[in-house]
Amino acid sequence: MTALRGQAEAGENPLIAGLERLPVNPTSLVIFGGTGDLAHRKLLPALYNLAHEGALPERFELVGVARRDQPDEDFRAIARESVERFSRRTPDPDVLGGLLDEVRYVPGAFDDDSVYSELGSVLRCFDEQAGRPLDRVFYLSTAPQFFPVIAAKLGAAGLSQCEHAHTRIVVEKPFGYDLASARKLNAELLEVFDESQIFRIDHYLGKETVQNLMALRFANALFEPVWNRNFIDHVQITAAEDIGIGGRAGYYEGAGALRDLVQNHMLQLLALLTMEPPTAFEANRLRDEKLKVLEAIVPPAVDQVSAMAVRAQYAAGVSGGKPVPGYLEEPGVDPDSHTETYAALRLQISNWRWSGVPFYLRTGKRLARKLTEIAVTLKPVPHLAFQSIGSVGVQPNQIILTVQPDEGVTVSLGAKIPGPQMRIRPVNMEFRYGTSFMSESPEAYERLILDAMRGDATLFTRNDEIEALWGIVDPILTAWHEDTAGPLPQYPAGSAGPAEADRLLAGERRWRRL
Amino acid sequence: MSEDVWSESDTTPDAIEAALRELLRERHAANEALVPARVLNLIVVVERSWKGEIANRLERVGRYHASRTVLCAVEEGRETLDARAVIGYDENVGDGISAMHEHVEIDMGPGHLAALDTIVDPVIVSELQTMIWCPHGHHEAIDALRGMIDVVLLDSDDDDDAAAGLTGAAGLLRGAYVVDLAWLRTTPWRERLASSFAPADRRAELTELTEIDVRHRQGSRASALLLVGWLASRLGWRVEPLEPAGVGGLHGTAHCGERAIDVDLEAQEQEAPGLGGVTVSTAAGFSLTLDRARGGLRARESGHGQFRTWQILGASRGEGGILGEGVRQALLRDPTYGPALARAQELCPARAVVGAASSSGGSRDGG
């Protein structure tokens, strides 16, 4: 008891022990781009779900900032519609009313000084009502060209710091367009904010399965002994989508598959899969380890890119039984576009643990099915004491981590087929989240918004990490940008991808079936 | 939701287990996307005449179903076992998989309870956590299953005598992990009190509290005692038995060093079981009040010449949600319940007094 009393006197909060839901300081959250698609589909519903569960801070104020000129009431109506349409649970009218009744809206262009002056007034008003300065979180859910503008204006308006309260800024993806632009954006943000205030979001890191990757590796003695070049033959990371670009030609033409998924999500998966064990699950310890392994991935020289990377575009085909157009026929797409809708890479990690192990990454749109998985293939057994005639035979063990659609882990094993002969075929030992836990996984944005308000950067990307990520793909982007001769290879919509990707795999290796 | 059902009169545990296994095998063979869930065994021991009511309560727990529920319905005079096994599933799986839920009802007599382990053991999934809930008493079932259960689900508020309820919980805690629904009713209040004192400049107030007033529904005194017990255990208060005060209330003093803390528990009329409000105050004039309200809690704060009121958001879980939370908690471990329970027991008035209050007030716990 004395120790506990001592904790309170020393400034620790003795009441938080044993609580599943840790307190968050009273906070004002400002969403720049509050009327945009991300806010509409993800952020506002996520905030409602946090409110429903009682997870928001005891005092929570919300402000939307966007160009559209409209009163507070109209923004509240938009927010209400977002929640009613996209929340993962049916809204409780009292909670929803409580969340939205005091929401404020500040209209104006993001480069207009008056927006920040008005925003400052609103935030000070919240502080006065609370009788204390509330923590401030500025969530940049805008087009990326506005990130440095908003940061600079917040700084100029004196909103980047607040005495006796924390100020944080959350930056959505894409964080930069290439290595140079990412470095520039980092520098621009760091002119105004300290690194500890900046939360670069990659919503993949908020997914339960991605976090479970760390639990699988570091909470189980079973896997770590084989998690190295001595036992692992190769790794395939797949992020396949069965849909096309929809109405996002404007974004996608400027991005492509490499920027859209490989540079961020897939390389993050690779880093978590291959990093050394952190000494603690704490932001900088974890990010130090990710950075080390990312820096061990040697970027290709521009003239080596064609040997380790493949790009392609989907052609017309059949998806879900329906004929669909090719990428070049999609509305808004340049008929001569060289934007890739499929990218596959072979990467090597130059360190003791992984030297010589190829890592194959592939992503694409309009593929046969929606699937995100990591497949770790072990080396074959060194000697087989029995023949496997009359069966598919002994296959190397695989550990497959599925991120979507069915989150879980599968371990493939060789097992004897019942009968008089010693015939072997692969069987699966499966763990599925849906069958082993009662709880429903929260949306990634719920976890990440809460972490940002709490100041926990563990699941966010640090400045040096983001530059390391861009450093890996930058030579590939350069090579592809310079190579404009002829059309890109094509793959039929609804297929497993282009045949050209097969040449990345050496020897007997094959891409896993989608 | 579709169901496959098997039933048999005068059956055996082995027959029940074999039937379950066959139901699961057949359903998975018919649709590979349907797989058995493997989360938790829940054994529920009830009076047969009330088994429908308990089944209804279990239906309302939301997504926190045990993967295999074994409902043991005790009927006076019965000597044979009748059983019904049900596999529930949703065939609209889409591209993914869907977990099947397994529910077994076994009608038995009181004489079966002494050897309940020999009936239940073959029917549960052996490698999973196993929780038992006896909402109608039948504590001999807990004794019989003591070697195979990991968690006991109970509700200290169920006992007319709060002291007896808490003592019962403490006794069970010595042999298994206890999930107490009365404790779970205090969760939002504990979270909000912790949150209110989270800002660094506010934490010092914790060491200066001189008064706590807990308002609770009649019949939820155990919840109120657990909340005060929690504060006492976390803040290092010495406590002693409270004394009756007002209509169904309790009053007393806790101490922390030289500082005295007035403790008041007030029973009040309210629809929902559990707590209705909490006020904590300091001698310097700071006061924080949290009251149950629509869509969360209504907070009022006074002190330093200021008065403020605001809403803390959160949807009511309802009693179905509380029970669901109790099932979910079987997979977790809360290290603060035991110390809070110990302080709550110390706060209980002498047994005779509570009994008198109970009989005079006519409420479940003496309110």
Coordinates of C-alpha atoms in Angstrom, one line a residue, chain B residues 59-301:
Chain B
E59 CA -28.5 -15.6 -26.1
R60 CA -28.1 -11.9 -25.4
V61 CA -24.4 -11.8 -24.7
G62 CA -23.7 -10.6 -28.2
R63 CA -20.5 -11.9 -29.9
Y64 CA -18.9 -13.2 -26.7
H65 CA -20.3 -16.7 -26.9
A66 CA -18.3 -19.6 -25.4
S67 CA -17.5 -22.0 -28.2
R68 CA -19.0 -24.9 -26.3
T69 CA -21.7 -24.4 -23.7
V70 CA -22.8 -27.3 -21.5
L71 CA -26.0 -26.4 -19.7
C72 CA -26.6 -28.8 -16.8
A73 CA -30.3 -28.5 -15.8
V74 CA -31.0 -29.9 -12.4
E75 CA -34.4 -31.4 -11.7
E76 CA -35.5 -32.8 -8.4
G77 CA -36.2 -36.5 -8.5
R78 CA -34.5 -37.2 -11.8
E79 CA -32.1 -40.1 -12.0
T80 CA -31.3 -40.4 -15.6
L81 CA -29.5 -38.1 -18.1
D82 CA -31.4 -36.7 -21.0
A83 CA -29.4 -34.7 -23.5
R84 CA -29.7 -32.4 -26.5
A85 CA -26.7 -31.3 -28.6
V86 CA -27.0 -28.4 -31.0
I87 CA -24.6 -27.1 -33.6
G88 CA -25.4 -23.6 -34.6
Y89 CA -23.9 -22.0 -37.8
D90 CA -24.4 -19.4 -40.4
E91 CA -24.2 -20.8 -43.9
N92 CA -23.9 -17.4 -45.5
V93 CA -20.1 -17.5 -45.2
G94 CA -19.1 -15.8 -48.4
D95 CA -15.4 -16.3 -49.2
G96 CA -14.3 -16.8 -45.7
I97 CA -14.9 -19.2 -42.9
S98 CA -17.5 -19.3 -40.2
A99 CA -17.3 -20.7 -36.7
M100 CA -19.9 -23.2 -35.4
H101 CA -21.2 -22.9 -31.9
E102 CA -21.8 -26.0 -29.8
H103 CA -24.5 -26.1 -27.2
V104 CA -25.3 -29.1 -25.0
E105 CA -28.2 -29.3 -22.5
I106 CA -28.1 -32.2 -20.1
D107 CA -31.1 -32.7 -17.8
M108 CA -29.9 -34.4 -14.6
G109 CA -30.9 -34.9 -11.0
P110 CA -29.4 -33.4 -7.8
G111 CA -27.7 -36.7 -7.2
H112 CA -25.6 -36.3 -10.3
L113 CA -23.9 -33.1 -9.0
A114 CA -21.5 -34.8 -6.6
A115 CA -19.9 -36.6 -9.5
L116 CA -20.5 -34.0 -12.1
D117 CA -16.9 -34.2 -13.3
T118 CA -17.6 -37.7 -14.7
I119 CA -20.5 -36.4 -16.7
V120 CA -19.0 -33.1 -18.0
D121 CA -15.4 -34.1 -18.5
P122 CA -16.0 -36.2 -21.6
V123 CA -18.3 -33.5 -23.1
I124 CA -16.0 -30.5 -22.9
V125 CA -13.0 -29.7 -25.2
S126 CA -10.1 -30.7 -23.1
E127 CA -7.4 -28.3 -24.1
L128 CA -9.5 -25.1 -23.7
Q129 CA -10.1 -22.8 -20.7
T130 CA -13.2 -23.9 -18.8
M131 CA -15.5 -21.6 -16.9
I132 CA -18.4 -22.5 -14.6
W133 CA -21.4 -20.4 -13.8
C134 CA -24.0 -21.5 -11.2
P135 CA -26.6 -18.7 -11.2
H136 CA -29.0 -20.7 -9.0
G137 CA -26.6 -21.9 -6.3
H138 CA -25.6 -25.6 -6.7
H139 CA -22.2 -24.9 -5.4
E140 CA -21.6 -28.6 -4.9
A141 CA -21.1 -28.6 -8.7
I142 CA -18.1 -26.2 -8.3
D143 CA -16.6 -28.6 -5.7
A144 CA -17.1 -31.5 -8.0
L145 CA -15.5 -29.8 -10.9
R146 CA -12.7 -28.0 -9.0
G147 CA -10.0 -30.0 -10.7
M148 CA -11.0 -29.2 -14.2
I149 CA -12.3 -25.6 -14.1
D150 CA -10.1 -22.6 -14.6
V151 CA -12.6 -19.8 -14.0
V152 CA -15.7 -19.3 -11.9
L153 CA -18.2 -16.8 -13.1
L154 CA -20.4 -15.3 -10.4
D155 CA -22.3 -12.2 -9.4
S156 CA -21.7 -10.9 -5.9
D157 CA -24.7 -8.8 -6.3
D158 CA -26.9 -11.9 -6.6
D159 CA -26.6 -12.6 -2.9
D160 CA -29.2 -10.8 -0.7
D161 CA -26.4 -10.2 1.8
A162 CA -23.6 -8.3 0.1
A163 CA -21.1 -9.5 2.7
A164 CA -22.0 -13.1 2.1
G165 CA -21.7 -12.6 -1.6
L166 CA -18.2 -11.1 -1.3
T167 CA -17.1 -13.8 1.2
G168 CA -18.3 -16.4 -1.2
A169 CA -16.3 -14.8 -4.0
A170 CA -13.2 -14.7 -1.8
G171 CA -13.6 -18.3 -1.0
L172 CA -13.7 -19.3 -4.6
L173 CA -10.9 -17.0 -5.5
R174 CA -8.5 -19.2 -3.5
G175 CA -9.1 -22.1 -5.9
A176 CA -9.8 -20.6 -9.3
Y177 CA -9.8 -17.3 -11.1
V178 CA -13.0 -15.5 -10.4
V179 CA -14.9 -13.3 -12.8
D180 CA -17.4 -11.3 -10.8
L181 CA -20.2 -9.5 -12.7
A182 CA -20.6 -7.1 -9.8
W183 CA -16.9 -6.1 -10.4
L184 CA -17.5 -5.8 -14.1
R185 CA -20.4 -3.4 -13.4
T186 CA -17.8 -1.0 -11.9
T187 CA -15.5 -1.1 -14.9
P188 CA -16.7 2.1 -16.7
W189 CA -16.6 3.9 -13.3
R190 CA -13.0 2.7 -12.6
E191 CA -11.9 3.6 -16.1
R192 CA -13.4 7.1 -15.8
L193 CA -12.0 7.7 -12.3
A194 CA -8.6 6.6 -13.6
S195 CA -9.0 8.8 -16.6
S196 CA -10.1 11.8 -14.6
F197 CA -6.9 11.7 -12.6
A198 CA -4.7 10.8 -15.6
P199 CA -3.5 14.4 -16.4
A200 CA -0.2 14.9 -14.4
D201 CA -1.4 18.1 -12.7
R202 CA -4.5 16.3 -11.5
R203 CA -2.8 13.2 -10.0
A204 CA -1.8 14.9 -6.8
E205 CA -5.5 15.2 -5.9
L206 CA -5.6 11.5 -5.5
T207 CA -3.5 11.7 -2.4
E208 CA -5.8 14.4 -1.0
L209 CA -9.2 12.8 -1.3
T210 CA -11.2 13.2 1.8
E211 CA -14.6 11.9 0.7
I212 CA -16.2 9.3 -1.5
D213 CA -19.9 8.9 -2.1
V214 CA -21.1 6.0 -4.2
R215 CA -24.7 5.8 -5.3
H216 CA -26.0 2.4 -6.4
R217 CA -29.2 0.5 -7.2
Q218 CA -30.7 -1.3 -4.3
G219 CA -29.4 -4.8 -4.8
S220 CA -26.0 -3.7 -6.1
R221 CA -24.3 -3.0 -2.8
A222 CA -21.5 -5.5 -3.6
S223 CA -20.7 -3.4 -6.7
A224 CA -20.5 -0.3 -4.6
L225 CA -18.3 -1.9 -2.0
L226 CA -16.0 -3.3 -4.7
L227 CA -15.6 0.2 -6.1
V228 CA -14.6 1.6 -2.8
G229 CA -12.5 -1.4 -2.1
W230 CA -10.7 -0.8 -5.4
L231 CA -9.9 2.8 -4.5
A232 CA -8.8 1.7 -1.1
S233 CA -6.5 -1.0 -2.5
R234 CA -5.0 1.2 -5.2
L235 CA -4.5 4.3 -3.0
G236 CA -3.4 2.5 0.2
W237 CA -6.3 3.4 2.4
R238 CA -6.9 1.5 5.6
V239 CA -10.6 0.6 5.9
E240 CA -12.9 -0.7 8.6
P241 CA -16.5 -1.9 8.6
L242 CA -19.0 0.7 7.5
E243 CA -22.2 1.3 9.6
P244 CA -25.8 1.6 8.4
A245 CA -26.8 5.2 7.6
G246 CA -30.1 6.5 6.2
V247 CA -32.3 4.2 4.2
G248 CA -30.2 1.3 2.9
G249 CA -27.0 3.3 3.1
L250 CA -23.7 2.8 4.8
H251 CA -21.2 5.3 6.2
G252 CA -17.7 5.1 7.6
T253 CA -14.2 6.4 7.5
A254 CA -11.1 5.2 5.8
H255 CA -7.7 6.4 6.6
C256 CA -4.5 7.1 4.7
G257 CA -1.8 8.2 7.1
E258 CA -3.2 11.1 9.1
R259 CA -5.9 11.8 6.5
A260 CA -9.4 10.6 7.0
I261 CA -11.7 9.7 4.1
D262 CA -15.4 9.8 4.6
V263 CA -17.1 6.9 2.8
D264 CA -20.8 6.9 2.0
L265 CA -22.8 4.3 0.1
E266 CA -26.3 5.3 -0.9
A267 CA -28.9 3.0 -2.3
Q268 CA -31.2 4.7 -4.9
E269 CA -34.0 3.9 -7.3
Q270 CA -32.7 3.2 -10.8
E271 CA -33.6 0.9 -13.6
A272 CA -30.2 -0.6 -14.4
P273 CA -28.3 -2.8 -11.9
G274 CA -25.0 -1.5 -10.7
L275 CA -23.8 2.0 -9.8
G276 CA -25.6 5.2 -10.4
G277 CA -23.0 7.8 -9.5
V278 CA -19.8 8.5 -7.7
T279 CA -18.5 11.7 -6.1
V280 CA -14.9 12.2 -4.9
S281 CA -13.9 15.3 -3.0
T282 CA -10.9 16.9 -1.3
A283 CA -10.8 19.1 1.7
A284 CA -9.5 21.9 -0.5
G285 CA -12.8 22.1 -2.2
F286 CA -12.2 20.0 -5.3
S287 CA -15.1 17.7 -6.2
L288 CA -15.7 15.4 -9.1
T289 CA -19.1 13.8 -9.7
L290 CA -19.9 11.2 -12.3
D291 CA -23.5 10.2 -12.8
R292 CA -25.1 7.7 -15.0
A293 CA -26.7 9.4 -18.0
R294 CA -28.0 8.7 -21.5
G295 CA -25.1 8.0 -23.8
G296 CA -22.5 7.8 -21.1
L297 CA -21.8 9.6 -17.8
R298 CA -22.5 13.2 -16.8
A299 CA -19.5 14.7 -15.2
R300 CA -19.5 17.7 -12.8
E301 CA -16.4 19.3 -11.4

